[in-house]
Amino acid sequence: MPKNSKAVKRALDDDVTESVKDLLSNEDGRDDTFKKTSLIINNHEGEGKECDVEEGGSDGEEEEERPAWNSKLQYILAQVGFSVGLGNVWRFPYLCQKNGGGAYLVPYLILLILIGIPLFFLELAVGQRIRRGSIGVWNYISPRLGGIGFASCMVCFFVALYYNVIISWSLFYFSQSFQQPLPWHECPLVKNKTMTYVVPECEKSSATTYYWYREALNISNNISEGGGLNWRMTLCLLAAWTMVCLAMIKGIQSSGKVMYFSSLFPYVVLICFLVRALLLKGSIDGIRHMFTPKLEIMLEPKVWREAATQVFFALGLGFGGVIAFSSYNKRDNNCHFDAVLVSFINFFTSVLATLVVFAVLGFKANIMNVKCISLNTQKIVSSLGNGIEHSLIPHHINLTQGSEVSSEDYDQMMEIIKNVKEFDSLGLEACSIEGELNKAVQGTGLAFIAFTEAMTHFPASPFWSVMFFLMLVNLGLGSMFGTIEGILTPLIDTFKVRKEFLTVGCCVLAFSIGLLFVQRSGNYFVAMFDDYSATLPLLIVVVLENVAVAWVYGIDKFFEDLKEMLGFTPYRFYYYMWKYITPTLLIVLLCTSFIQLAMKPPVYSAWIQEEAREQEVFFPPWGVVVCISLVVMAIMPVPVVFALRYFNIIDDSSGGISTVAYKKGRIIKETARPGEDDDASLIQGKSPSEAPSPMPGNSIYRKQSGGGSGGNEADTAPNGRYGIGYLMADMPDMPESDL
């Protein structure tokens, strides 16, 4: 390097500084927009962040610094935490049992390969390449389909509203687990002056069922009876939203660290539960029942539809959380490996959870069977000599201790006495381990009723209850982080608001609306939102995502982009999946889901206090309107944005915010180049600007001609806070004093 290189560089820097001062001093004082816009030159600072620079661009383009994951492990844990949620624990085991046991794994794996992995890979790739949230990504690929990102945000918000309520339920049970015996161990007693008796509602159901509906929820008889707020659940909901807010307030810098615990702790608990359950009597019966294949069920279309739906929701497709998390990656990260790894971690987590659930339910079924045999034996003993002769009972069976009659002896005794004429008058219950295991439960019924009942029979039951509900809280939080990131990242990228303010505002708003779910009828609203706010809208969103990439943007160009980004060409398998197979399967799934919702009138399970049982009840007319409104509101941004773009109410090239450039003292409004957004490649075009609708290849930055010592030291200016940028270029025919 020449000796006077530093002096030359200093002189050049001084020239640049002076030209900037001249430019700003001549700026019209009445133009407040430009006064608020800062000019930053060569800003490469920022610890733990990566400059969003288009390496392949010829203009030396540079954008604002974007946060980055501290490590690859942190990123993988975030994706695993988001995809592995409560559904893996209480939905997958139910579907597995209901749809053929071990045979259900075959259609699930096939559809995971045909739908799950390709779509998961697609979302990871577009997020990592474009480095924006869902709104910016789909604006960038096709502005007319920019509503996809807004629809994803709407669905995320709806899901976050009720999902955090489930976390608050888990927090409540967690707080009640620090006592021996557990409060749901037995039915409460009512004492009056003359007698003591069991609460009738509990006596007609069970201790855990009564505790869930009456003590925890204090549920009303139907959705129209609000009943006021449940103050204990309100406090738990406040605690849940406070945890989410504190974890998300600094973005991935804060939530990424929490992921180390929230993503790994559930695996520790599941493994501990599995080891403990396998040491209990009857657990092998549950696992055997679970994996006994019923091959004939595999041929039913319903099994494949439910498997496809589970694959779809298990990976969190369409929410925008996958795109948001991957947008903080380096562009050369191998997202194909990530897609396959996270998908199979999700699958094996579901299988592990299924083993745990049915090992525990097998233990519970064994206990219930012993109780049933004991009660029936007492009835038989009381009838001996009154229609049933002593000689009918095998000699080796001792009926004086009914609880110790084994299942084999009981079955042998029943085979003999069932032919007696008085047998029907005994009123015996059917006792069978298989019968107990066939009582399929899912969702809250599994977590807060069946599983809690099983844990009351565990040695040291409070410890296991604490572990179980702490696991549910962590599973829920991991999914909540991804869901909230799917809301915050697109809005911050698009509207340039402070993350801290937006995070707090979002959580406060969600908590305020969430009070709807912690009134006495709140459980019915949770069921409503779960059934109608996500299923159809998410399917429509993912169909449009697939079509936007494969057919609007172009599958060939997308493959070129992937080759440039990954350093290798993805398998041809994905070409045919994205272009033909996956969209076809998604459209079929969408149609069947729509038909199912249309044919089945909106109903919910109401708890009837007098009868102490659940009963399916039709939604009132206003409830049907709310159900339809949830679907319409979630998907409405797609046609609205399309219409605004189509009729040029919002300009495709600017997203409604003027892109203004300075050229040697003159303000020039840049015009869009027709067709550029359609033909540009994600790699060959420029990185998206910060305007709400960034377009490839239409950058508002230019390299200053003749500037810099060395070709790589271009003086560039990133966009201002509201999408306005300065462009410095030589125009010899224009005097500097024209401004």
mmCIF file of C-alpha atoms in Angstrom, residues 365 368-377 407 410-411 414 428-436:
data_model
loop_
_atom_site.group_PDB
_atom_site.id
_atom_site.type_symbol
_atom_site.label_atom_id
_atom_site.label_comp_id
_atom_site.label_asym_id
_atom_site.label_seq_id
_atom_site.Cartn_x
_atom_site.Cartn_y
_atom_site.Cartn_z
ATOM 1 C CA ALA A 365 -56.150 -49.573 32.771
ATOM 2 C CA MET A 368 -59.186 -49.816 36.773
ATOM 3 C CA ASN A 369 -59.497 -53.481 35.798
ATOM 4 C CA VAL A 370 -58.491 -54.641 39.297
ATOM 5 C CA LYS A 371 -61.085 -52.294 40.844
ATOM 6 C CA CYS A 372 -63.749 -53.561 38.454
ATOM 7 C CA ILE A 373 -62.931 -57.202 39.278
ATOM 8 C CA SER A 374 -63.072 -56.412 43.001
ATOM 9 C CA LEU A 375 -66.519 -54.798 42.740
ATOM 10 C CA ASN A 376 -67.910 -57.595 40.575
ATOM 11 C CA THR A 377 -66.495 -60.243 42.921
ATOM 12 C CA SER A 407 -57.674 -61.488 35.751
ATOM 13 C CA TYR A 410 -61.885 -63.941 37.067
ATOM 14 C CA ASP A 411 -62.256 -64.724 33.370
ATOM 15 C CA MET A 414 -67.157 -65.616 34.473
ATOM 16 C CA LEU A 428 -71.906 -56.858 36.707
ATOM 17 C CA GLU A 429 -69.679 -54.411 34.850
ATOM 18 C CA ALA A 430 -67.601 -55.559 31.898
ATOM 19 C CA CYS A 431 -64.010 -55.768 33.156
ATOM 20 C CA SER A 432 -61.300 -55.713 30.499
ATOM 21 C CA ILE A 433 -57.930 -54.051 30.087
ATOM 22 C CA GLU A 434 -58.588 -53.789 26.337
ATOM 23 C CA GLY A 435 -61.902 -52.081 27.060
ATOM 24 C CA GLU A 436 -60.198 -49.495 29.251
#
